[in-house]
PDB file of C-alpha atoms in Angstrom:
ATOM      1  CA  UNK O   1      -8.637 -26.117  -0.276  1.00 86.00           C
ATOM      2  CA  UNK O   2     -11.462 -23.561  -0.916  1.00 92.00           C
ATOM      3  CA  UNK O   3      -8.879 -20.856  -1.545  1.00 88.00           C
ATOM      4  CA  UNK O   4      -7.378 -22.734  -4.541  1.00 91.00           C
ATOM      5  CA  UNK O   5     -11.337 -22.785  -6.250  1.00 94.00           C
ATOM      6  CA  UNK O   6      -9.826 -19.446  -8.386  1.00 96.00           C
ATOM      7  CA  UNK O   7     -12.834 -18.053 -10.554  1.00 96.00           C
ATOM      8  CA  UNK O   8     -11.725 -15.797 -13.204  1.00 95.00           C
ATOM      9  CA  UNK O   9     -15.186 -14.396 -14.086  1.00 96.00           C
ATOM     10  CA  UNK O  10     -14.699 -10.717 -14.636  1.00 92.00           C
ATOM     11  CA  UNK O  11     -18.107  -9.826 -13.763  1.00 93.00           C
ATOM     12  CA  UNK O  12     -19.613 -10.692 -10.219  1.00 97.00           C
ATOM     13  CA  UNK O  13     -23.043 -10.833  -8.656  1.00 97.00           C
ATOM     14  CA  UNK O  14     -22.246  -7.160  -7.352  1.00 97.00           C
ATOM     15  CA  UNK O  15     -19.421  -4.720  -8.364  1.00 97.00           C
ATOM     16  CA  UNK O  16     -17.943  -1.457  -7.955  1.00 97.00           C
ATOM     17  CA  UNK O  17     -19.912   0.098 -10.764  1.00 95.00           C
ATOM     18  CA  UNK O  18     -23.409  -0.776  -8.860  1.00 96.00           C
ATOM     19  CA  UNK O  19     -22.523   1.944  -6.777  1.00 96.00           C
ATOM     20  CA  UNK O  20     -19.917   4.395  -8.079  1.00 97.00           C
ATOM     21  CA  UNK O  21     -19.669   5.687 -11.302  1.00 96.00           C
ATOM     22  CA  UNK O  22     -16.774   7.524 -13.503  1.00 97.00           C
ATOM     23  CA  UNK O  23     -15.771  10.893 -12.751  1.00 98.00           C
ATOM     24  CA  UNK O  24     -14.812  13.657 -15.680  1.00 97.00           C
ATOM     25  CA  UNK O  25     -11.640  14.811 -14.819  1.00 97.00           C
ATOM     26  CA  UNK O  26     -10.289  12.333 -11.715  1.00 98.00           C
ATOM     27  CA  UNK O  27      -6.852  11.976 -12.006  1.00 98.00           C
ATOM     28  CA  UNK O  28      -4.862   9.141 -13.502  1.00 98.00           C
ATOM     29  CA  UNK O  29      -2.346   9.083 -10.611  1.00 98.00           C
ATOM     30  CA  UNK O  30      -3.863   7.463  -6.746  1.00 98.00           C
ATOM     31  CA  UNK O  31      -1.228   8.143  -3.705  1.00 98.00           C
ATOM     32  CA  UNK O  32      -2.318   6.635  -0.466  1.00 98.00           C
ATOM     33  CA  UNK O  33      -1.056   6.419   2.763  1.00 98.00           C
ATOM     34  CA  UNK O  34      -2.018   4.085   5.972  1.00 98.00           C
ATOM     35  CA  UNK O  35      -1.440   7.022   8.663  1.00 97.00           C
ATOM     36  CA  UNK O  36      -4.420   8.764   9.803  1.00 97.00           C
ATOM     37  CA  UNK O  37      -1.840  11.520  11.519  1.00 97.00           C
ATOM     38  CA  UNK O  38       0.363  11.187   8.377  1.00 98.00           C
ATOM     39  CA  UNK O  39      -2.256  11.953   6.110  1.00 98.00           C
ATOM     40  CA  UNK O  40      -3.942  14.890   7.796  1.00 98.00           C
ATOM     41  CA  UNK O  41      -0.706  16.133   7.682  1.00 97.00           C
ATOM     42  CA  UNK O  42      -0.114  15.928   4.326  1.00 98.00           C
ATOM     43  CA  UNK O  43      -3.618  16.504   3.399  1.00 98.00           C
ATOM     44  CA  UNK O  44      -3.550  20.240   5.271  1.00 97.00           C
ATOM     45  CA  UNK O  45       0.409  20.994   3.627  1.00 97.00           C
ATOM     46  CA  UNK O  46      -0.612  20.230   0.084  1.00 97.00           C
ATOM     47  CA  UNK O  47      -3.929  22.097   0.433  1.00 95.00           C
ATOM     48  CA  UNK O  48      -6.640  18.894  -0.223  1.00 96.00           C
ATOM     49  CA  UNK O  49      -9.912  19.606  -1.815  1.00 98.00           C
ATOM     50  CA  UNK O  50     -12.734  16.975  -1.777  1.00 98.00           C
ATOM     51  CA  UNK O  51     -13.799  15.881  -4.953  1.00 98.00           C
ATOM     52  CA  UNK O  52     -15.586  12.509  -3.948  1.00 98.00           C
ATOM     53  CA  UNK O  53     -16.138   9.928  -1.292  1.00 98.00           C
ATOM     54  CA  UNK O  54     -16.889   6.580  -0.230  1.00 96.00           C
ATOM     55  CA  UNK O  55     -19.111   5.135   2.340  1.00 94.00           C
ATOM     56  CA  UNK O  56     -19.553   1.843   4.316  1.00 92.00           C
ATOM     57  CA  UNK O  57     -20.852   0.582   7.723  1.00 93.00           C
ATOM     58  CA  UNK O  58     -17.209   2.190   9.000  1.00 92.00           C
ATOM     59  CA  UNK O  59     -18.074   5.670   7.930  1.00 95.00           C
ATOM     60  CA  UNK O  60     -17.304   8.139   5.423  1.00 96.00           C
ATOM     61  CA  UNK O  61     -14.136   7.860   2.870  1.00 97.00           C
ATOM     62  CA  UNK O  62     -13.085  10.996   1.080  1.00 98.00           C
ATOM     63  CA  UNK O  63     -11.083  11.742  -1.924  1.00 98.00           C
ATOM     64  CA  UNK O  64      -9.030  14.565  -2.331  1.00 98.00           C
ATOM     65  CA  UNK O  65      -7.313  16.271  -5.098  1.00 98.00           C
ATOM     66  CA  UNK O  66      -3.943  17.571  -4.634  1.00 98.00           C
ATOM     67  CA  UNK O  67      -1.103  19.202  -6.350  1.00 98.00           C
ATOM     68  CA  UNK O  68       2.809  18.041  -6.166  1.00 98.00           C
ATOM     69  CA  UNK O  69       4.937  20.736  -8.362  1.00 97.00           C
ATOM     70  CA  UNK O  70       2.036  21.341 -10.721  1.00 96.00           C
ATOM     71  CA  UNK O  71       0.287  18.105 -11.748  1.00 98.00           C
ATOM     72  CA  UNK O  72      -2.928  16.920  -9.611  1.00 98.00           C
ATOM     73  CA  UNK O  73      -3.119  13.696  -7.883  1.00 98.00           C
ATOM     74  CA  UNK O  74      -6.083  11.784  -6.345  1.00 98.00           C
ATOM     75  CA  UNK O  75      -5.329  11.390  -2.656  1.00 98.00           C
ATOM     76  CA  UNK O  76      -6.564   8.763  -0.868  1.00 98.00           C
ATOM     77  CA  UNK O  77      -6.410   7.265   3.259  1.00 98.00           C
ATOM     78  CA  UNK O  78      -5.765   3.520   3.066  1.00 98.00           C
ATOM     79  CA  UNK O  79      -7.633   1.502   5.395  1.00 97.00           C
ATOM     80  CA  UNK O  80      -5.477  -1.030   7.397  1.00 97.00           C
ATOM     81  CA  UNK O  81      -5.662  -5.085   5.947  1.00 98.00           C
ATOM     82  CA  UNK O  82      -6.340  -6.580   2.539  1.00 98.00           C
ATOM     83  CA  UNK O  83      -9.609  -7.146   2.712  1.00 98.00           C
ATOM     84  CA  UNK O  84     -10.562  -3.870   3.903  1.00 97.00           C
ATOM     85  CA  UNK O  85      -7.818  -2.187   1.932  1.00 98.00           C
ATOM     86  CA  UNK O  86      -8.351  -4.091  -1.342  1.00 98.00           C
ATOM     87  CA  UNK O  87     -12.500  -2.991  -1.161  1.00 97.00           C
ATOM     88  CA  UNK O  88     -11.539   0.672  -0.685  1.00 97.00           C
ATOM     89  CA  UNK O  89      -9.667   0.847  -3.612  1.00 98.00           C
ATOM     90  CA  UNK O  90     -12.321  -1.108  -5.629  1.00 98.00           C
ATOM     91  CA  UNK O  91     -14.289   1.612  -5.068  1.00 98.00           C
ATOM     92  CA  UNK O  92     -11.931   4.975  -5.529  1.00 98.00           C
ATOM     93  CA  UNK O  93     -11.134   2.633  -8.746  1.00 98.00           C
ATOM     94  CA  UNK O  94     -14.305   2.868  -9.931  1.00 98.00           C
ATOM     95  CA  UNK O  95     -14.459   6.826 -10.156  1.00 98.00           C
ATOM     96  CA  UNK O  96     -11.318   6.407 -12.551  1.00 97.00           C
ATOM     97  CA  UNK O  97      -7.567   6.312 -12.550  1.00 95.00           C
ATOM     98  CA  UNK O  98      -5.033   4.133 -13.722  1.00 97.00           C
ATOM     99  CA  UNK O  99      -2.707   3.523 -11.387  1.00 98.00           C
ATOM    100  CA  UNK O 100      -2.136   3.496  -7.210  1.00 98.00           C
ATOM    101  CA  UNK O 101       1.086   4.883  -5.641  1.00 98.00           C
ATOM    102  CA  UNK O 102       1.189   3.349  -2.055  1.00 98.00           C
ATOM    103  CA  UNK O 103       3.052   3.922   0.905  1.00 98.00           C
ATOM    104  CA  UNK O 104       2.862   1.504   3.419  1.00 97.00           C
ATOM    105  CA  UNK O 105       4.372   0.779   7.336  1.00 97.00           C
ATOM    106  CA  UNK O 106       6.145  -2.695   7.930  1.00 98.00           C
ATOM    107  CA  UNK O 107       7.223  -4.592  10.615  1.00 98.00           C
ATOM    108  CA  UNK O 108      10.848  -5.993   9.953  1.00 98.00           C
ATOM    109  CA  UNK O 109      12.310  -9.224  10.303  1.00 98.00           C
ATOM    110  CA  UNK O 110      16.040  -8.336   9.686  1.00 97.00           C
ATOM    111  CA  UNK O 111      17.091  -5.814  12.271  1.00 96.00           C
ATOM    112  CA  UNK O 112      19.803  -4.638  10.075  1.00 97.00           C
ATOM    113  CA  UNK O 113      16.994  -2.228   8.124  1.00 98.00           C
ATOM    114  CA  UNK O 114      16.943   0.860   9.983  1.00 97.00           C
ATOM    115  CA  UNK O 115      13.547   2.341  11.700  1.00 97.00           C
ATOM    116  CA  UNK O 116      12.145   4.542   9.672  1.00 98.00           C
ATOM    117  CA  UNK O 117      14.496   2.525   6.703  1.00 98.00           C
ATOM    118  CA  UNK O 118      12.706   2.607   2.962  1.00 98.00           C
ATOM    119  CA  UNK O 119      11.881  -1.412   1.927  1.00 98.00           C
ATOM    120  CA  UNK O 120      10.892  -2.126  -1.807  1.00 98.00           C
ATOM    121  CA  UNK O 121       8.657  -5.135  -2.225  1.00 98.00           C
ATOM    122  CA  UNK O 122       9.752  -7.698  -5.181  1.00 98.00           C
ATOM    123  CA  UNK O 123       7.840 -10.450  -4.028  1.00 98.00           C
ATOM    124  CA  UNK O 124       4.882 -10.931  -1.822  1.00 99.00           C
ATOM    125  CA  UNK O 125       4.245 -13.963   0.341  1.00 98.00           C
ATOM    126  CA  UNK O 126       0.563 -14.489  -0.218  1.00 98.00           C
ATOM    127  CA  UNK O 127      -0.213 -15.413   3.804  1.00 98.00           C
ATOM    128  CA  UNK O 128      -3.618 -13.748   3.539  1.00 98.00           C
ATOM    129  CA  UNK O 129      -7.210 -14.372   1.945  1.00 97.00           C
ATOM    130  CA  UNK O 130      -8.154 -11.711  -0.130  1.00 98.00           C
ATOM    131  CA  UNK O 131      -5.088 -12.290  -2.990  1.00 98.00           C
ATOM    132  CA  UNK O 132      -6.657 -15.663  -3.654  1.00 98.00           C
ATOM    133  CA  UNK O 133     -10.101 -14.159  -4.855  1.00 98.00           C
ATOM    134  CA  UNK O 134      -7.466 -12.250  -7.834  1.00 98.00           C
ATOM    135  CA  UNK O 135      -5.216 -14.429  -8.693  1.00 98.00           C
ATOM    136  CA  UNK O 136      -4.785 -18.479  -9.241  1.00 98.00           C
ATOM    137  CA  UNK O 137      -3.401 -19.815  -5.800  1.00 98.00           C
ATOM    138  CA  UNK O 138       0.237 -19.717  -5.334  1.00 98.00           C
ATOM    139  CA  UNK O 139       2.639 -18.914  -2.409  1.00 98.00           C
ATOM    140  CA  UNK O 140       3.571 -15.409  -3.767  1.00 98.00           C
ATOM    141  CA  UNK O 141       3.301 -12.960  -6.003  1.00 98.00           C
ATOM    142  CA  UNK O 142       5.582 -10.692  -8.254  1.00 98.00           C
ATOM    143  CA  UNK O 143       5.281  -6.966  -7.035  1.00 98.00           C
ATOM    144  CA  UNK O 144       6.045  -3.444  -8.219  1.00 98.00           C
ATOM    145  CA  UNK O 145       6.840  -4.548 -11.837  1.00 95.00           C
ATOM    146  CA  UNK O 146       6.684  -0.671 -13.008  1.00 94.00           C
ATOM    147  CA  UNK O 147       8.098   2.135 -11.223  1.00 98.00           C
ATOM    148  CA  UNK O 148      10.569   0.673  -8.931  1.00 98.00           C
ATOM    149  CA  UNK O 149      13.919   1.699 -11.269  1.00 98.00           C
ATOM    150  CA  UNK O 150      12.127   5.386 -11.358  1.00 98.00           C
ATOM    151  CA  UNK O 151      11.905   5.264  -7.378  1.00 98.00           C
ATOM    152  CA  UNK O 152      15.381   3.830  -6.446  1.00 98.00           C
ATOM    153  CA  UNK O 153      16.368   6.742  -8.249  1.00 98.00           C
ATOM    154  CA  UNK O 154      14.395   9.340  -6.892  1.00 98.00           C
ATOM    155  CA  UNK O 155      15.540   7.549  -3.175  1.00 98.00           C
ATOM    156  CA  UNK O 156      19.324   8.161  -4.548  1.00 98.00           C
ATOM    157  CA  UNK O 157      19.336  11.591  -5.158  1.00 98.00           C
ATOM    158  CA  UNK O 158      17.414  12.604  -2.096  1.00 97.00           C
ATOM    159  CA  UNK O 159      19.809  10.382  -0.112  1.00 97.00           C
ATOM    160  CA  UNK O 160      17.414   7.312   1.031  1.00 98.00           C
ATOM    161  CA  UNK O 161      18.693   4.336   1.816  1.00 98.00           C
ATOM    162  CA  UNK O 162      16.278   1.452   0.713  1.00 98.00           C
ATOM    163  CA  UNK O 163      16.316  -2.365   0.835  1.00 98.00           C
ATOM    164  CA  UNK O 164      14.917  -4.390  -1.674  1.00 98.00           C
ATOM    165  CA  UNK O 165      13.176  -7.977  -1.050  1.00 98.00           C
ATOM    166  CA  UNK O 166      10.378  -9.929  -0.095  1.00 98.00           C
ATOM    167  CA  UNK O 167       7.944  -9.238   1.968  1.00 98.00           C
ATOM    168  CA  UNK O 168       5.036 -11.394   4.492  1.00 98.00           C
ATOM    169  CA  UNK O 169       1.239 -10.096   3.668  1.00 98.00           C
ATOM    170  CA  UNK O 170      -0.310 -11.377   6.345  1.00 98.00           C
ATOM    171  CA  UNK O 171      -4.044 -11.098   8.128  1.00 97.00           C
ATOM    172  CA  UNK O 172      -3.400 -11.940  11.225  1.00 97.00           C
ATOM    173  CA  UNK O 173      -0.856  -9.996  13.017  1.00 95.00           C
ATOM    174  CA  UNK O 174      -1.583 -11.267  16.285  1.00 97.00           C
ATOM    175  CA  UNK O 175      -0.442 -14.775  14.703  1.00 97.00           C
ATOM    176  CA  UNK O 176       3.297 -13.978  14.167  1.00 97.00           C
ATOM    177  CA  UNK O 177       4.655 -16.330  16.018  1.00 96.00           C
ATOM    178  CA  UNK O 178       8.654 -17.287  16.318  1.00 96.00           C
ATOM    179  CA  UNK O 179       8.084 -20.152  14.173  1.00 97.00           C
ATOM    180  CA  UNK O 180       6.250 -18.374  11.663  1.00 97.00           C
ATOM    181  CA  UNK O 181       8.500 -15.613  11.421  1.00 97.00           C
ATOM    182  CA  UNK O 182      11.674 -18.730  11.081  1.00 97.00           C
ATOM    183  CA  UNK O 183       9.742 -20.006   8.427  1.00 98.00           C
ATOM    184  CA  UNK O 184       8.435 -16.455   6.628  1.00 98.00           C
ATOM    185  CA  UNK O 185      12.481 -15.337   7.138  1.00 98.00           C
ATOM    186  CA  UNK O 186      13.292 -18.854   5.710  1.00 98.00           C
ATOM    187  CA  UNK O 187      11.335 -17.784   2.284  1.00 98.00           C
ATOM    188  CA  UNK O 188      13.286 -14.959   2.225  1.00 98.00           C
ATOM    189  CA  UNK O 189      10.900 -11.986   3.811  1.00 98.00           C
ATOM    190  CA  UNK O 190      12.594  -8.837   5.031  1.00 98.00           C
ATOM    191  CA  UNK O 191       9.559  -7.370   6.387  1.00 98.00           C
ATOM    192  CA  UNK O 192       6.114  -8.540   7.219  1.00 98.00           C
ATOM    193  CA  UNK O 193       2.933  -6.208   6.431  1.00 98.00           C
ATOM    194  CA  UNK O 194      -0.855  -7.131   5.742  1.00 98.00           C
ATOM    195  CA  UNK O 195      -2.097  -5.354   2.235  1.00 98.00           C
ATOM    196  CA  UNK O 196       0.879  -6.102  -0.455  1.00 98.00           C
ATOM    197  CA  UNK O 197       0.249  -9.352  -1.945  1.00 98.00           C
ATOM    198  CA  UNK O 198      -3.197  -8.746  -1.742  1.00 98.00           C
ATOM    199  CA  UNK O 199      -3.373  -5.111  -3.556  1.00 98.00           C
ATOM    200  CA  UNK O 200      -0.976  -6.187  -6.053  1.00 98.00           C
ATOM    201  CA  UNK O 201      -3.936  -9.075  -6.818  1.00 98.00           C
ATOM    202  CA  UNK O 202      -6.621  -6.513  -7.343  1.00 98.00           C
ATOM    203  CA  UNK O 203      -4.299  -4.396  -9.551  1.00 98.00           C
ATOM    204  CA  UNK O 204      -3.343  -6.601 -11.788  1.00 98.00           C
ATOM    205  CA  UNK O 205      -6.763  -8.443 -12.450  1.00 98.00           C
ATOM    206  CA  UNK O 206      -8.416  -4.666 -12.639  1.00 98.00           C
ATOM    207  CA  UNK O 207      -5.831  -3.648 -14.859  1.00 98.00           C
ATOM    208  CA  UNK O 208      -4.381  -0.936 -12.646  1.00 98.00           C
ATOM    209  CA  UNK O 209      -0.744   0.111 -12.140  1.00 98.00           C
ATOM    210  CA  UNK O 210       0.357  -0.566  -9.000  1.00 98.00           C
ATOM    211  CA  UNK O 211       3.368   0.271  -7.050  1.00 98.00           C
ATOM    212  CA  UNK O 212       4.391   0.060  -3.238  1.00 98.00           C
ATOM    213  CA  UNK O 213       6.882   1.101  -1.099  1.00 98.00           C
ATOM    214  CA  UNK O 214       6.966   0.569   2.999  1.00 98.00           C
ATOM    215  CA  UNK O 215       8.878   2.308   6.150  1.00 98.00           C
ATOM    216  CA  UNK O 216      10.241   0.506   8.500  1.00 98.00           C
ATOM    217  CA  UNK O 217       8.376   0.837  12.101  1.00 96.00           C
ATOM    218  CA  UNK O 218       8.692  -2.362  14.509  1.00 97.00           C
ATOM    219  CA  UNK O 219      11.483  -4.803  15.037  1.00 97.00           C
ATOM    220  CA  UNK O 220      10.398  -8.638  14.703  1.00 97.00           C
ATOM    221  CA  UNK O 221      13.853  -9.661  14.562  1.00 96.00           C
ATOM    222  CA  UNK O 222      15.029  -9.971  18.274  1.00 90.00           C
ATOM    223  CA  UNK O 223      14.560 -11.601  21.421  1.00 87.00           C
ATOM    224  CA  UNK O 224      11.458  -9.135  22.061  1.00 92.00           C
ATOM    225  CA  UNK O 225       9.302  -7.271  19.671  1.00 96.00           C
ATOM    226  CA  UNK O 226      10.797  -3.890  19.611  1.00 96.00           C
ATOM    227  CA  UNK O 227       7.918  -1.339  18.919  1.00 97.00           C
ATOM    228  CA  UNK O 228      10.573   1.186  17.284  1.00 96.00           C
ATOM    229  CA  UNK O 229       8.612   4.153  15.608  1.00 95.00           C
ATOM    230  CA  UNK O 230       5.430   1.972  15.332  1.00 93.00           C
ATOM    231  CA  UNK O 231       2.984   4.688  16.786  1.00 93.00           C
ATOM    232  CA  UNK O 232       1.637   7.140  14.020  1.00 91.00           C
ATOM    233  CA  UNK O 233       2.824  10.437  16.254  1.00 93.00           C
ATOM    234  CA  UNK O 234       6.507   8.950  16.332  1.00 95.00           C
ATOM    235  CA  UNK O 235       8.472  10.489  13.937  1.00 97.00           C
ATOM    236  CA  UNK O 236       6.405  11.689  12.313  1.00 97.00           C
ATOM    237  CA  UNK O 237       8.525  14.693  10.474  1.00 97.00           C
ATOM    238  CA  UNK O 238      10.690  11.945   8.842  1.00 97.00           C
ATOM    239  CA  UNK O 239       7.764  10.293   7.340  1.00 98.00           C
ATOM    240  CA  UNK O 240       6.052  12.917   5.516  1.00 98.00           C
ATOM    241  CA  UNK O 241       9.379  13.276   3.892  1.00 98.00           C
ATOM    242  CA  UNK O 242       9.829  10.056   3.351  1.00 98.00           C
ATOM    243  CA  UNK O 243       5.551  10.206   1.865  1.00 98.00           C
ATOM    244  CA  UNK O 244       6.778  13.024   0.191  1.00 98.00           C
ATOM    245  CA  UNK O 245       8.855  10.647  -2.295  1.00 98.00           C
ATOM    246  CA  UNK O 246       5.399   9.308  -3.404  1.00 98.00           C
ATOM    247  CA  UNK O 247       4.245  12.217  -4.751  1.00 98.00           C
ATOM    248  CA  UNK O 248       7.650  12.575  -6.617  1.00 98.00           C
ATOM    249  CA  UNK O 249       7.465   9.064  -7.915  1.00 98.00           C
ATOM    250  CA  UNK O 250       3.975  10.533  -8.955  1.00 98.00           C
ATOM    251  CA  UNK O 251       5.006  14.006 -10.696  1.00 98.00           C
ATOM    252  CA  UNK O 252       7.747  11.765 -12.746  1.00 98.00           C
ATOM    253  CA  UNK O 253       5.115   9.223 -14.579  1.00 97.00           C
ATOM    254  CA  UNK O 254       4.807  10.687 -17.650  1.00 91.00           C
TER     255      UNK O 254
END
């Protein structure tokens, strides 16, 4: 299959650095969130100021710099599947940083993990394209290698619940049919989303820290799909708090 033909070749007919170049003084830290609503709302409480931005045929991308108890962070708003989510960070990556704090939304396929519930990726199933263009073809991929004992214990003493397992990266989510889902569950996915597996890719071939961390919005794992808190608006109180444990994670790298 095409998507086996791996090329490692670091260098490729056009990169990041044709366009972007490094910025004195970005910072080494990158929190992102999927959210539009979430992350003007986080954006206005932790007073943003644009430092760069992006731009492609969608529009305008800025970066922000904000401050969690002191230290400054790049803040960035992801943009929704791997291939358009992997190419923004490419770029962001380009005006420096080392590593990229993401919070994601999933739907789940165990109905036991609550809405709104905190889910720690191990492993990604690798059910999209953009992974492949990373990394040598496999099913999955190892995630969040770094960070995750430092978050489980941030999530412990501000009383968060979390659930730690595999989850479905996937491009197509109008494609998640009952036999995929059987057969995703079957591999052991608690949750199904569409940037993981392929971020985690990028990361590691750009030589970028990465770690991820998901809330629980839609319910998979019943008779009929159970929307939940999918909407942005819904809940939307309990998720900058839970967004908020980013830019903890963040203030605790040394």
């Amino acid at each position: 299959m095409i998507l086996e033909e791996y090329d490692e070749t670091r260098t490729a007919v056009i990169n990041p650095s044709a366009f972007w170049q490094k910025l004195e003084g970005f910072p080494d830290t990158i929190v992102s969130v999927f959210s539009h609503q979430l992350f003007d709302r986080l954006l206005d409480d932790l007073d943003g100021e644009e430092i760069a931005a992006t731009h492609d045929v969608d529009g305008i991308w800025p970066v922000y710099r904000v401050w969690y108890q002191g230290k400054p962070f790049a803040f960035v708003k992801a943009r929704l599947g791997a291939p358009a989510c992997v190419g923004t960070f490419e770029d962001v990556l380009a005006f420096g940083g080392k590593r990229i704090l993401l919070l994601g939304n999933c739907g789940v396929l165990d109905q036991s993990i609550a809405d709104c519930g905190i889910v720690i990726p191990r492993r990604a199933i690798r059910d999209e394209g953009t992974s492949y263009h990373y990394a040598p073809a496999s099913d999955t991929i190892e995630v969040n290698r770094q960070y995750a004992d430092l978050f489980k214990s941030i999530c412990g003493e501000r009383g968060y619940a979390y659930r730690e397992g595999v989850t479905w990266t996937t491009d197509a989510f109008y494609r998640e049919t009952p036999q995929k889902i059987a057969a995703r569950k079957a591999m052991g996915a608690v949750c199904v989303e569409m940037e993981c597996a392929a971020m985690q890719a990028m990361c590691d071939f750009r030589g970028v820290e990465f770690f991820q961390f998901l809330y629980a919005g839609d319910n998979l794992d019943y008779a009929e799909w159970d929307p939940r808190s999918l909407a942005g608006h819904a809940k939307l109180d309990e998720k900058e708090k839970i967004a908020l444990l980013a830019f903890e994670l963040a203030a605790r790298i040394p």
